[in-house]
Amino acid sequence: MRRSHTRKVLVAAALVVALRPACASAQTIDELKRELEAVKEQMRSMQRMLERQESTIKKLEARGRPETKPKVVAAPAAAKPAPTDAARALDEAVAAAQGAPAPATPTPSGPALIARPVGGTMLRLIDVSFDTLVVAGASTADDDEIPDLEGGGHDPQRRGFTLQQGELSFSGAVDPYFTGEAHVVFTDSEVELEEAFLTTQRLPYGLQLEAGQFLTEFGRINPTHPHAWQWIDQPVINTRLFGGDGLRNPGVRLGWLLPLPWFSQIHLGAQNASGETAPSFLGEDSGAEGAVGIGGRPIVERSVHDLGDLLYLTRWEHGVALGETVSAKVGGSALFGPNATGPHGRTRIYGGDAVVKWRPSDNFRGWPFLSWKTEIMNRDYKADGARNAAGVLTLPGTTLHDWGLYTQLLYGFTYGWAAGVRYEYATGSGQSVGGRAADPFRDDRQRVAPLLSWRPTEFSRLRLQYNFDQADHLDADAHSVWLGIEILYGQHPAHNF
């Protein structure tokens, strides 16, 4: 038992060391080699200690056996002992650090989640998880009104029960240069690939490149998945600007960690501006007969002709410590891209965000804590004039302005339990077709949402949320109560601060 346990410890330590080059872009090769050799020497020492312990155990066992006449057996030819898993892992790590191919090794006999040879080394990954969100509840709004009131694609959609989503996630090291993530989302009506992207690990000068399909890193809520939200539903202003499923598309994003004494990072990105996940830009229905966009404005077909037809992101965020128990992050984001109202239609979205967390030094598994988060966003939607088939101007060009915010405070008062409240406001200017007050995605809105959350373990969570909604498009204020449950299977990748 002791030997088996020690071997597991050695293998785990070796695997950690073997994978460190994928995360050690700032270290020199010489430093890494020295660290690996030091760990290897420690393991040799541990192996010698283990052999002495086994020898002592054998002697003690031999004293309790009856004496027998020793048999003379020819000594076998000396053979080189088979390398252990730990030694193999260390050899692979040293070879990777030196830029040489790793020595050939036999395939391990034990099962692995993923095990495949790459360049002579055996990579063992990945984290796999499945997260399920289900909500039940009731509202004074009827089932026809709730989808406009709860506009998020994973919000409660009806009285009774709603499967918000099931998310199958994969993440891990691809090789010493890239990590990868993929997230597949299941609802009661469809299956879609939400994200699938690679992230570099060894670029110099604090640079990091992300490429593939991913959620745009605008603010706090948009880049995170619904199960990482503290409240059950998506903020109203996020739904208006980024659609029900959040802004995401294929593209690239370059991050630069600035060489400053505090955390400071710049993101520059370019993505496609079309598709159902980009309603403030080209959207998915451009060219379809009778299709309308923001504010009910007619939209026309637009394709990508040059770099000006892509969507561009700029984000700058800072993290600071406000003492030993308080930390904060502030950020600013901007998006620029075409919209589908005509060749001169353009959209600009700006936002600022902040999050502050307090957690005492003597906390128990993260409790107690106090977290405050807020975002404010503004959209300028410059719409081209609309013309009929005869070329006659039927709707003049204009710019529609929309802005809003949410602010939320959550207090973790004892282990597993938290309570909080969120306030939201959204408004705008410039008339929608038929009037802004009748447009559920541009009218004046307010929401107050108290929340009680219980997390028995990191794999499950229960949330009870009450929503009080005031909206111009409703005949009366709406009162809703939602009870949500989350079940997580496996290990999910970490999310942003």
Tab-separated table of C-alpha atoms in Angstrom:
chain	number	residue	atom	x	y	z
A	1	MET	CA	0.000	0.000	0.000
A	2	ARG	CA	2.771	2.428	0.962
A	3	ARG	CA	4.729	1.756	-2.197
A	4	SER	CA	1.664	2.171	-4.395
A	5	HIS	CA	0.781	5.445	-2.705
A	6	THR	CA	4.337	6.785	-3.062
A	7	ARG	CA	4.453	5.831	-6.732
A	8	LYS	CA	1.207	7.728	-7.365
A	9	VAL	CA	2.680	10.784	-5.671
A	10	LEU	CA	5.840	10.525	-7.779
A	11	VAL	CA	3.886	10.156	-11.026
A	12	ALA	CA	1.614	13.094	-10.198
A	13	ALA	CA	4.598	15.295	-9.366
A	14	ALA	CA	6.341	14.301	-12.563
A	15	LEU	CA	3.310	15.045	-14.703
A	16	VAL	CA	2.983	18.492	-13.166
A	17	VAL	CA	6.615	19.194	-13.927
A	18	ALA	CA	6.291	17.729	-17.405
A	19	LEU	CA	3.448	20.054	-18.292
A	20	ARG	CA	5.070	23.183	-16.866
A	21	PRO	CA	6.770	24.163	-20.148
A	22	ALA	CA	3.299	24.796	-21.588
A	23	CYS	CA	2.756	27.529	-19.003
A	24	ALA	CA	6.278	28.832	-18.551
A	25	SER	CA	6.637	31.259	-21.381
A	26	ALA	CA	8.432	33.719	-19.118
A	27	GLN	CA	11.113	31.264	-17.951
A	28	THR	CA	14.373	30.646	-19.727
A	29	ILE	CA	15.224	27.157	-20.874
A	30	ASP	CA	18.207	27.015	-18.534
A	31	GLU	CA	16.078	27.853	-15.493
A	32	LEU	CA	13.575	25.178	-16.448
A	33	LYS	CA	16.288	22.568	-16.907
A	34	ARG	CA	17.751	23.355	-13.493
A	35	GLU	CA	14.354	23.051	-11.832
A	36	LEU	CA	13.677	19.736	-13.567
A	37	GLU	CA	17.055	18.321	-12.549
A	38	ALA	CA	16.450	19.421	-8.940
A	39	VAL	CA	13.090	17.659	-8.865
A	40	LYS	CA	14.629	14.603	-10.477
A	41	GLU	CA	17.296	14.459	-7.758
A	42	GLN	CA	14.598	14.763	-5.070
A	43	MET	CA	12.765	11.849	-6.629
A	44	ARG	CA	15.934	9.732	-6.678
A	45	SER	CA	16.322	10.458	-2.966
A	46	MET	CA	12.705	9.475	-2.323
A	47	GLN	CA	13.212	6.279	-4.351
A	48	ARG	CA	16.289	5.341	-2.271
A	49	MET	CA	14.328	5.946	0.929
A	50	LEU	CA	11.510	3.754	-0.390
A	51	GLU	CA	13.962	0.950	-1.211
A	52	ARG	CA	15.415	1.099	2.323
A	53	GLN	CA	11.911	0.885	3.793
A	54	GLU	CA	11.078	-2.131	1.637
A	55	SER	CA	14.324	-3.837	2.638
A	56	THR	CA	13.528	-3.320	6.325
A	57	ILE	CA	10.009	-4.723	5.833
A	58	LYS	CA	11.380	-7.822	4.091
A	59	LYS	CA	13.841	-8.469	6.953
A	60	LEU	CA	11.074	-8.183	9.534
A	61	GLU	CA	8.890	-10.560	7.522
A	62	ALA	CA	11.778	-13.044	7.185
A	63	ARG	CA	12.219	-13.247	10.976
A	64	GLY	CA	8.707	-14.604	11.389
A	65	ARG	CA	9.118	-17.427	8.795
A	66	PRO	CA	10.378	-20.998	9.599
A	67	GLU	CA	13.975	-21.673	8.670
A	68	THR	CA	14.500	-23.518	5.414
A	69	LYS	CA	17.563	-24.711	3.653
A	70	PRO	CA	18.625	-22.104	1.186
A	71	LYS	CA	18.573	-23.054	-2.429
A	72	VAL	CA	21.439	-22.220	-4.720
A	73	VAL	CA	20.099	-20.395	-7.719
A	74	ALA	CA	22.139	-19.081	-10.587
A	75	ALA	CA	22.149	-15.325	-10.564
A	76	PRO	CA	20.389	-13.884	-13.578
A	77	ALA	CA	22.233	-11.552	-15.852
A	78	ALA	CA	22.025	-7.968	-14.739
A	79	ALA	CA	19.183	-6.168	-16.496
A	80	LYS	CA	18.393	-2.494	-16.662
A	81	PRO	CA	15.242	-1.830	-14.630
A	82	ALA	CA	12.234	-0.588	-16.588
A	83	PRO	CA	11.780	3.153	-16.236
A	84	THR	CA	8.968	4.280	-13.989
A	85	ASP	CA	6.147	6.546	-15.141
A	86	ALA	CA	7.724	9.378	-13.157
A	87	ALA	CA	11.128	8.912	-14.770
A	88	ARG	CA	9.598	8.776	-18.233
A	89	ALA	CA	7.662	11.983	-17.570
A	90	LEU	CA	10.801	13.745	-16.391
A	91	ASP	CA	12.779	12.585	-19.407
A	92	GLU	CA	10.021	13.928	-21.683
A	93	ALA	CA	10.017	17.274	-19.882
A	94	VAL	CA	13.804	17.657	-20.077
A	95	ALA	CA	13.771	16.753	-23.772
A	96	ALA	CA	11.031	19.307	-24.446
A	97	ALA	CA	12.996	21.987	-22.582
A	98	GLN	CA	16.084	21.241	-24.673
A	99	GLY	CA	14.116	21.306	-27.914
A	100	ALA	CA	15.017	17.676	-28.659
A	101	PRO	CA	12.594	14.810	-29.346
A	102	ALA	CA	11.705	12.852	-26.247
A	103	PRO	CA	13.049	9.296	-25.898
A	104	ALA	CA	10.754	6.590	-27.170
A	105	THR	CA	8.745	5.044	-24.367
A	106	PRO	CA	6.290	2.182	-24.216
A	107	THR	CA	2.617	3.075	-23.946
A	108	PRO	CA	1.519	3.054	-20.285
A	109	SER	CA	-0.552	0.045	-19.367
A	110	GLY	CA	-2.933	1.981	-17.114
A	111	PRO	CA	-6.024	3.730	-18.508
A	112	ALA	CA	-5.895	7.441	-19.296
A	113	LEU	CA	-8.649	9.870	-20.139
A	114	ILE	CA	-6.812	10.853	-23.293
A	115	ALA	CA	-3.416	9.373	-24.230
A	116	ARG	CA	-1.874	9.868	-27.634
A	117	PRO	CA	1.717	10.051	-28.931
A	118	VAL	CA	2.812	13.443	-30.255
A	119	GLY	CA	6.401	13.875	-31.394
A	120	GLY	CA	7.559	10.899	-29.348
A	121	THR	CA	5.866	12.040	-26.135
A	122	MET	CA	2.670	10.808	-24.570
A	123	LEU	CA	0.284	13.675	-23.810
A	124	ARG	CA	-2.306	13.026	-21.125
A	125	LEU	CA	-5.257	15.412	-21.107
A	126	ILE	CA	-8.141	16.571	-20.848
A	127	ASP	CA	-10.710	17.989	-18.460
A	128	VAL	CA	-14.224	16.964	-19.481
A	129	SER	CA	-17.402	18.215	-17.829
A	130	PHE	CA	-21.132	18.427	-18.346
A	131	ASP	CA	-23.073	21.227	-16.656
A	132	THR	CA	-26.885	21.274	-16.537
A	133	LEU	CA	-29.097	24.262	-15.712
A	134	VAL	CA	-32.835	23.860	-15.119
A	135	VAL	CA	-35.240	26.506	-13.813
A	136	ALA	CA	-38.845	26.401	-12.640
A	137	GLY	CA	-41.138	29.215	-11.641
A	138	ALA	CA	-44.134	31.429	-12.248
A	139	SER	CA	-44.826	34.990	-13.375
A	140	THR	CA	-47.703	37.421	-13.592
A	141	ALA	CA	-46.627	37.827	-17.213
A	142	ASP	CA	-48.116	35.158	-19.477
A	143	ASP	CA	-46.182	32.720	-21.658
A	144	ASP	CA	-46.408	35.061	-24.655
A	145	GLU	CA	-44.882	37.954	-22.715
A	146	ILE	CA	-42.124	36.090	-20.855
A	147	PRO	CA	-39.806	35.601	-23.907
A	148	ASP	CA	-39.709	39.395	-24.382
A	149	LEU	CA	-39.400	40.033	-20.654
A	150	GLU	CA	-36.661	37.370	-20.280
A	151	GLY	CA	-34.876	37.947	-23.581
A	152	GLY	CA	-31.753	35.880	-22.915
A	153	GLY	CA	-31.429	32.641	-24.843
A	154	HIS	CA	-30.862	30.733	-21.591
A	155	ASP	CA	-33.318	32.690	-19.418
A	156	PRO	CA	-36.588	31.204	-18.112
A	157	GLN	CA	-38.875	31.071	-21.157
A	158	ARG	CA	-42.220	30.020	-19.700
A	159	ARG	CA	-44.167	29.309	-16.553
A	160	GLY	CA	-43.337	25.894	-15.200
A	161	PHE	CA	-40.031	24.327	-16.208
A	162	THR	CA	-37.299	25.443	-18.611
A	163	LEU	CA	-34.141	23.579	-19.560
A	164	GLN	CA	-31.767	26.519	-19.722
A	165	GLN	CA	-28.937	24.464	-21.155
A	166	GLY	CA	-26.690	21.456	-20.871
A	167	GLU	CA	-23.057	22.294	-21.621
A	168	LEU	CA	-20.450	19.697	-22.582
A	169	SER	CA	-16.962	21.172	-22.123
A	170	PHE	CA	-13.472	20.006	-23.056
A	171	SER	CA	-10.265	21.786	-22.081
A	172	GLY	CA	-6.601	20.942	-21.762
A	173	ALA	CA	-3.094	21.181	-23.150
A	174	VAL	CA	-2.781	20.473	-26.862
A	175	ASP	CA	1.028	20.505	-26.814
A	176	PRO	CA	3.713	22.679	-25.169
A	177	TYR	CA	2.566	25.624	-27.294
A	178	PHE	CA	-1.250	25.613	-27.203
A	179	THR	CA	-4.160	24.928	-24.896
A	180	GLY	CA	-7.647	24.365	-26.235
A	181	GLU	CA	-11.271	24.657	-25.178
A	182	ALA	CA	-14.535	23.518	-26.742
A	183	HIS	CA	-18.071	23.971	-25.409
A	184	VAL	CA	-21.119	22.272	-26.932
A	185	VAL	CA	-24.529	23.496	-25.724
A	186	PHE	CA	-27.718	21.428	-25.680
A	187	THR	CA	-31.210	22.893	-25.270
A	188	ASP	CA	-34.629	21.313	-25.698
A	189	SER	CA	-34.670	22.333	-29.379
A	190	GLU	CA	-31.097	22.412	-30.698
A	191	VAL	CA	-27.419	21.547	-30.298
A	192	GLU	CA	-24.754	24.123	-31.118
A	193	LEU	CA	-21.021	24.603	-30.874
A	194	GLU	CA	-20.764	27.627	-28.597
A	195	GLU	CA	-16.980	27.933	-28.449
A	196	ALA	CA	-13.959	26.116	-29.866
A	197	PHE	CA	-10.598	27.877	-29.776
A	198	LEU	CA	-6.858	27.580	-29.216
A	199	THR	CA	-4.771	29.794	-26.931
A	200	THR	CA	-1.009	30.183	-27.242
A	201	GLN	CA	1.213	29.617	-24.194
A	202	ARG	CA	4.762	30.482	-25.270
A	203	LEU	CA	4.677	33.810	-27.095
A	204	PRO	CA	7.275	36.340	-25.898
A	205	TYR	CA	6.801	39.788	-24.347
A	206	GLY	CA	3.587	38.901	-22.497
A	207	LEU	CA	1.635	38.265	-25.718
A	208	GLN	CA	-1.115	35.681	-26.076
A	209	LEU	CA	-3.118	34.811	-29.191
A	210	GLU	CA	-6.585	33.234	-29.186
A	211	ALA	CA	-8.090	31.885	-32.418
A	212	GLY	CA	-11.273	30.036	-33.274
A	213	GLN	CA	-14.895	30.592	-32.294
A	214	PHE	CA	-15.219	32.376	-28.958
A	215	LEU	CA	-17.304	34.781	-26.894
A	216	THR	CA	-16.191	38.375	-27.441
A	217	GLU	CA	-14.330	39.724	-24.395
A	218	PHE	CA	-16.517	42.767	-23.890
A	219	GLY	CA	-17.179	43.544	-20.226
A	220	ARG	CA	-17.907	40.904	-17.578
A	221	ILE	CA	-21.071	39.020	-18.508
A	222	ASN	CA	-20.641	38.498	-22.263
A	223	PRO	CA	-17.420	36.386	-22.084
A	224	THR	CA	-18.837	34.031	-19.408
A	225	HIS	CA	-21.190	31.086	-19.742
A	226	PRO	CA	-24.618	31.078	-18.037
A	227	HIS	CA	-23.572	28.619	-15.324
A	228	ALA	CA	-20.863	31.096	-14.246
A	229	TRP	CA	-23.391	33.899	-13.700
A	230	GLN	CA	-24.363	34.669	-10.140
A	231	TRP	CA	-27.970	35.457	-11.129
A	232	ILE	CA	-30.265	33.121	-13.063
A	233	ASP	CA	-30.944	35.384	-16.063
A	234	GLN	CA	-28.964	37.645	-18.377
A	235	PRO	CA	-29.004	41.419	-17.708
A	236	VAL	CA	-31.451	43.324	-19.902
A	237	ILE	CA	-28.813	45.603	-21.454
A	238	ASN	CA	-26.668	42.603	-22.483
A	239	THR	CA	-29.656	41.045	-24.243
A	240	ARG	CA	-30.385	44.286	-26.126
A	241	LEU	CA	-26.842	44.861	-27.341
A	242	PHE	CA	-25.518	41.312	-27.810
A	243	GLY	CA	-28.599	39.141	-28.313
A	244	GLY	CA	-29.918	36.183	-26.385
A	245	ASP	CA	-26.795	34.008	-26.711
A	246	GLY	CA	-24.175	36.720	-26.281
A	247	LEU	CA	-21.841	38.137	-28.915
A	248	ARG	CA	-19.587	35.390	-30.315
A	249	ASN	CA	-18.159	34.573	-33.727
A	250	PRO	CA	-15.074	33.115	-35.413
A	251	GLY	CA	-12.018	35.329	-35.253
A	252	VAL	CA	-8.737	36.107	-33.498
A	253	ARG	CA	-7.844	38.011	-30.356
A	254	LEU	CA	-4.404	39.241	-29.302
A	255	GLY	CA	-3.773	39.872	-25.610
A	256	TRP	CA	-0.815	41.798	-24.211
A	257	LEU	CA	0.062	41.602	-20.517
A	258	LEU	CA	1.766	44.926	-19.924
A	259	PRO	CA	5.095	44.982	-18.008
A	260	LEU	CA	3.672	46.954	-15.085
A	261	PRO	CA	3.839	46.310	-11.315
A	262	TRP	CA	0.084	45.624	-11.313
A	263	PHE	CA	-2.119	43.492	-13.590
A	264	SER	CA	-2.858	45.374	-16.804
A	265	GLN	CA	-3.875	43.732	-20.066
A	266	ILE	CA	-4.931	44.955	-23.513
A	267	HIS	CA	-7.104	42.887	-25.860
A	268	LEU	CA	-7.360	43.570	-29.606
A	269	GLY	CA	-9.690	41.358	-31.626
A	270	ALA	CA	-11.256	40.855	-35.043
A	271	GLN	CA	-14.272	38.625	-35.711
A	272	ASN	CA	-16.988	38.085	-38.290
A	273	ALA	CA	-19.784	40.653	-37.965
A	274	SER	CA	-22.569	38.382	-39.269
A	275	GLY	CA	-24.725	35.619	-37.818
A	276	GLU	CA	-27.470	35.327	-35.222
A	277	THR	CA	-25.008	36.113	-32.423
A	278	ALA	CA	-24.260	39.605	-33.823
A	279	PRO	CA	-27.675	41.372	-33.901
A	280	SER	CA	-26.191	44.865	-33.431
A	281	PHE	CA	-24.067	44.350	-36.538
A	282	LEU	CA	-24.868	42.352	-39.704
A	283	GLY	CA	-27.082	39.789	-37.964
A	284	GLU	CA	-28.285	36.622	-39.634
A	285	ASP	CA	-31.220	37.703	-41.819
A	286	SER	CA	-29.611	40.293	-44.103
A	287	GLY	CA	-31.011	39.872	-47.601
A	288	ALA	CA	-34.126	37.986	-46.458
A	289	GLU	CA	-37.356	39.533	-47.722
A	290	GLY	CA	-39.021	41.642	-45.038
A	291	ALA	CA	-36.153	41.148	-42.567
A	292	VAL	CA	-35.753	43.848	-39.927
A	293	GLY	CA	-32.956	44.761	-37.538
A	294	ILE	CA	-32.549	47.001	-34.507
A	295	GLY	CA	-35.554	49.273	-33.983
A	296	GLY	CA	-37.512	47.474	-36.711
A	297	ARG	CA	-35.328	49.055	-39.398
A	298	PRO	CA	-35.277	47.208	-42.758
A	299	ILE	CA	-31.995	45.427	-43.414
A	300	VAL	CA	-30.320	44.523	-46.685
A	301	GLU	CA	-27.755	41.948	-47.744
A	302	ARG	CA	-24.149	42.808	-46.948
A	303	SER	CA	-21.125	40.590	-47.503
A	304	VAL	CA	-17.488	40.935	-46.557
A	305	HIS	CA	-15.588	42.932	-49.201
A	306	ASP	CA	-12.646	44.184	-47.163
A	307	LEU	CA	-11.334	44.504	-43.620
A	308	GLY	CA	-13.858	47.275	-42.932
A	309	ASP	CA	-16.639	44.672	-42.973
A	310	LEU	CA	-15.307	42.853	-39.893
A	311	LEU	CA	-16.078	43.462	-36.218
A	312	TYR	CA	-13.246	44.913	-34.101
A	313	LEU	CA	-12.733	44.813	-30.327
A	314	THR	CA	-10.563	46.903	-28.028
A	315	ARG	CA	-10.441	46.183	-24.307
A	316	TRP	CA	-8.169	47.366	-21.502
A	317	GLU	CA	-8.471	46.015	-17.970
A	318	HIS	CA	-6.550	46.529	-14.739
A	319	GLY	CA	-6.408	44.533	-11.517
A	320	VAL	CA	-5.302	46.008	-8.202
A	321	ALA	CA	-5.083	44.920	-4.563
A	322	LEU	CA	-6.787	47.348	-2.188
A	323	GLY	CA	-5.180	45.921	0.917
A	324	GLU	CA	-4.773	42.331	2.098
A	325	THR	CA	-8.447	41.379	1.890
A	326	VAL	CA	-9.858	43.494	-0.946
A	327	SER	CA	-9.145	43.183	-4.685
A	328	ALA	CA	-10.623	44.941	-7.688
A	329	LYS	CA	-10.677	44.943	-11.476
A	330	VAL	CA	-11.797	47.757	-13.762
A	331	GLY	CA	-12.068	47.676	-17.521
A	332	GLY	CA	-13.200	49.507	-20.621
A	333	SER	CA	-14.361	47.956	-23.907
A	334	ALA	CA	-15.248	49.177	-27.392
A	335	LEU	CA	-16.683	47.468	-30.492
A	336	PHE	CA	-16.820	48.805	-34.064
A	337	GLY	CA	-18.405	47.190	-37.098
A	338	PRO	CA	-20.914	47.393	-39.971
A	339	ASN	CA	-24.650	46.907	-39.633
A	340	ALA	CA	-27.111	45.574	-42.196
A	341	THR	CA	-29.189	48.712	-42.865
A	342	GLY	CA	-27.088	49.672	-45.894
A	343	PRO	CA	-23.571	50.277	-47.199
A	344	HIS	CA	-23.029	53.166	-44.785
A	345	GLY	CA	-24.607	51.544	-41.724
A	346	ARG	CA	-22.175	51.345	-38.801
A	347	THR	CA	-22.467	50.356	-35.123
A	348	ARG	CA	-20.340	51.457	-32.169
A	349	ILE	CA	-20.690	49.977	-28.672
A	350	TYR	CA	-18.795	51.271	-25.615
A	351	GLY	CA	-18.748	50.025	-22.054
A	352	GLY	CA	-17.108	50.276	-18.653
A	353	ASP	CA	-17.097	47.671	-15.893
A	354	ALA	CA	-15.838	47.160	-12.353
A	355	VAL	CA	-15.781	44.339	-9.829
A	356	VAL	CA	-14.633	44.536	-6.205
A	357	LYS	CA	-14.262	41.550	-3.852
A	358	TRP	CA	-13.674	41.336	-0.135
A	359	ARG	CA	-12.610	38.092	1.509
A	360	PRO	CA	-11.011	37.907	4.979
A	361	SER	CA	-7.680	36.164	5.388
A	362	ASP	CA	-9.203	33.597	7.762
A	363	ASN	CA	-11.951	32.581	5.294
A	364	PHE	CA	-13.159	28.986	5.100
A	365	ARG	CA	-13.118	27.762	1.486
A	366	GLY	CA	-13.882	31.277	0.257
A	367	TRP	CA	-16.590	32.181	2.777
A	368	PRO	CA	-17.477	34.760	3.948
A	369	PHE	CA	-17.138	37.192	1.041
A	370	LEU	CA	-18.665	40.350	-0.372
A	371	SER	CA	-18.729	40.973	-4.133
A	372	TRP	CA	-19.900	44.056	-6.044
A	373	LYS	CA	-20.073	44.083	-9.839
A	374	THR	CA	-21.379	46.681	-12.283
A	375	GLU	CA	-21.385	47.379	-16.023
A	376	ILE	CA	-22.608	50.312	-18.089
A	377	MET	CA	-22.928	50.115	-21.895
A	378	ASN	CA	-23.911	52.380	-24.778
A	379	ARG	CA	-24.744	51.598	-28.424
A	380	ASP	CA	-24.830	54.031	-31.371
A	381	TYR	CA	-26.624	52.339	-34.263
A	382	LYS	CA	-26.210	54.456	-37.398
A	383	ALA	CA	-28.913	53.265	-39.805
A	384	ASP	CA	-28.963	53.977	-43.539
A	385	GLY	CA	-32.132	55.269	-45.159
A	386	ALA	CA	-34.527	52.601	-46.461
A	387	ARG	CA	-35.775	52.586	-50.064
A	388	ASN	CA	-38.490	50.632	-51.824
A	389	ALA	CA	-38.100	48.568	-54.999
A	390	ALA	CA	-38.461	51.716	-57.113
A	391	GLY	CA	-35.597	53.385	-55.258
A	392	VAL	CA	-37.836	55.859	-53.443
A	393	LEU	CA	-36.721	56.786	-49.915
A	394	THR	CA	-39.314	55.440	-47.485
A	395	LEU	CA	-37.446	55.803	-44.195
A	396	PRO	CA	-34.719	58.404	-43.622
A	397	GLY	CA	-31.393	57.499	-42.126
A	398	THR	CA	-30.911	58.092	-38.411
A	399	THR	CA	-28.828	57.062	-35.405
A	400	LEU	CA	-30.492	55.051	-32.644
A	401	HIS	CA	-28.938	55.421	-29.191
A	402	ASP	CA	-29.382	52.779	-26.478
A	403	TRP	CA	-27.713	52.531	-23.112
A	404	GLY	CA	-28.163	50.747	-19.810
A	405	LEU	CA	-26.509	49.277	-16.770
A	406	TYR	CA	-26.714	46.661	-14.079
A	407	THR	CA	-25.204	46.708	-10.625
A	408	GLN	CA	-25.264	43.798	-8.186
A	409	LEU	CA	-24.118	43.087	-4.641
A	410	LEU	CA	-23.673	39.523	-3.339
A	411	TYR	CA	-22.823	38.598	0.253
A	412	GLY	CA	-21.601	35.108	1.148
A	413	PHE	CA	-22.631	35.104	4.771
A	414	THR	CA	-21.807	31.502	5.734
A	415	TYR	CA	-20.257	28.506	4.013
A	416	GLY	CA	-22.237	27.634	0.883
A	417	TRP	CA	-24.834	30.382	1.326
A	418	ALA	CA	-25.051	33.808	-0.348
A	419	ALA	CA	-27.685	36.521	-0.705
A	420	GLY	CA	-27.756	39.587	-2.898
A	421	VAL	CA	-29.692	42.037	-5.026
A	422	ARG	CA	-29.290	43.285	-8.599
A	423	TYR	CA	-30.688	46.484	-10.127
A	424	GLU	CA	-30.997	47.052	-13.886
A	425	TYR	CA	-31.945	50.000	-16.072
A	426	ALA	CA	-32.166	50.361	-19.856
A	427	THR	CA	-33.337	53.205	-22.071
A	428	GLY	CA	-32.566	54.962	-25.362
A	429	SER	CA	-33.415	57.634	-27.877
A	430	GLY	CA	-34.385	57.685	-31.539
A	431	GLN	CA	-37.664	56.102	-32.604
A	432	SER	CA	-38.170	52.475	-33.495
A	433	VAL	CA	-40.592	51.670	-36.307
A	434	GLY	CA	-43.937	51.749	-34.530
A	435	GLY	CA	-42.548	53.699	-31.567
A	436	ARG	CA	-39.832	52.933	-29.027
A	437	ALA	CA	-42.308	52.366	-26.167
A	438	ALA	CA	-43.815	49.425	-28.063
A	439	ASP	CA	-40.424	47.864	-28.811
A	440	PRO	CA	-39.602	45.312	-26.033
A	441	PHE	CA	-35.898	45.535	-26.904
A	442	ARG	CA	-35.617	49.339	-26.892
A	443	ASP	CA	-38.245	50.604	-24.428
A	444	ASP	CA	-37.565	51.977	-20.947
A	445	ARG	CA	-36.951	49.110	-18.519
A	446	GLN	CA	-36.186	48.665	-14.823
A	447	ARG	CA	-35.694	45.453	-12.872
A	448	VAL	CA	-34.974	44.684	-9.225
A	449	ALA	CA	-33.931	41.086	-8.496
A	450	PRO	CA	-33.148	39.771	-4.970
A	451	LEU	CA	-31.358	36.395	-4.889
A	452	LEU	CA	-30.687	33.590	-2.395
A	453	SER	CA	-28.093	30.990	-3.395
A	454	TRP	CA	-26.988	27.728	-1.768
A	455	ARG	CA	-24.008	25.730	-3.007
A	456	PRO	CA	-23.756	22.411	-1.092
A	457	THR	CA	-20.564	21.545	-2.981
A	458	GLU	CA	-18.706	22.844	-6.022
A	459	PHE	CA	-20.760	20.412	-8.138
A	460	SER	CA	-24.256	21.671	-7.357
A	461	ARG	CA	-26.108	24.920	-6.693
A	462	LEU	CA	-29.652	26.059	-5.921
A	463	ARG	CA	-30.804	29.647	-6.576
A	464	LEU	CA	-34.082	31.357	-5.652
A	465	GLN	CA	-34.662	34.659	-7.466
A	466	TYR	CA	-37.511	37.170	-7.498
A	467	ASN	CA	-37.855	39.682	-10.365
A	468	PHE	CA	-39.842	42.905	-10.275
A	469	ASP	CA	-40.062	44.306	-13.831
A	470	GLN	CA	-41.279	47.662	-15.088
A	471	ALA	CA	-41.358	47.975	-18.868
A	472	ASP	CA	-43.135	50.354	-21.237
A	473	HIS	CA	-44.254	47.535	-23.518
A	474	LEU	CA	-46.116	45.799	-20.655
A	475	ASP	CA	-49.655	46.702	-19.628
A	476	ALA	CA	-48.736	46.185	-15.957
A	477	ASP	CA	-45.661	45.557	-13.800
A	478	ALA	CA	-44.505	41.938	-13.775
A	479	HIS	CA	-43.662	39.821	-10.739
A	480	SER	CA	-41.741	36.565	-11.266
A	481	VAL	CA	-40.227	33.903	-9.000
A	482	TRP	CA	-37.638	31.466	-10.364
A	483	LEU	CA	-35.969	28.463	-8.712
A	484	GLY	CA	-32.892	27.220	-10.522
A	485	ILE	CA	-30.734	24.140	-10.020
A	486	GLU	CA	-27.259	23.466	-11.404
A	487	ILE	CA	-25.555	20.074	-11.564
A	488	LEU	CA	-21.923	19.764	-12.671
A	489	TYR	CA	-20.292	16.499	-13.708
A	490	GLY	CA	-16.512	16.542	-13.993
A	491	GLN	CA	-13.975	19.362	-13.876
A	492	HIS	CA	-14.893	22.633	-15.590
A	493	PRO	CA	-12.274	25.168	-16.718
A	494	ALA	CA	-11.921	28.257	-14.549
A	495	HIS	CA	-13.663	31.476	-15.488
A	496	ASN	CA	-12.601	35.100	-15.377
A	497	PHE	CA	-12.380	37.108	-12.144
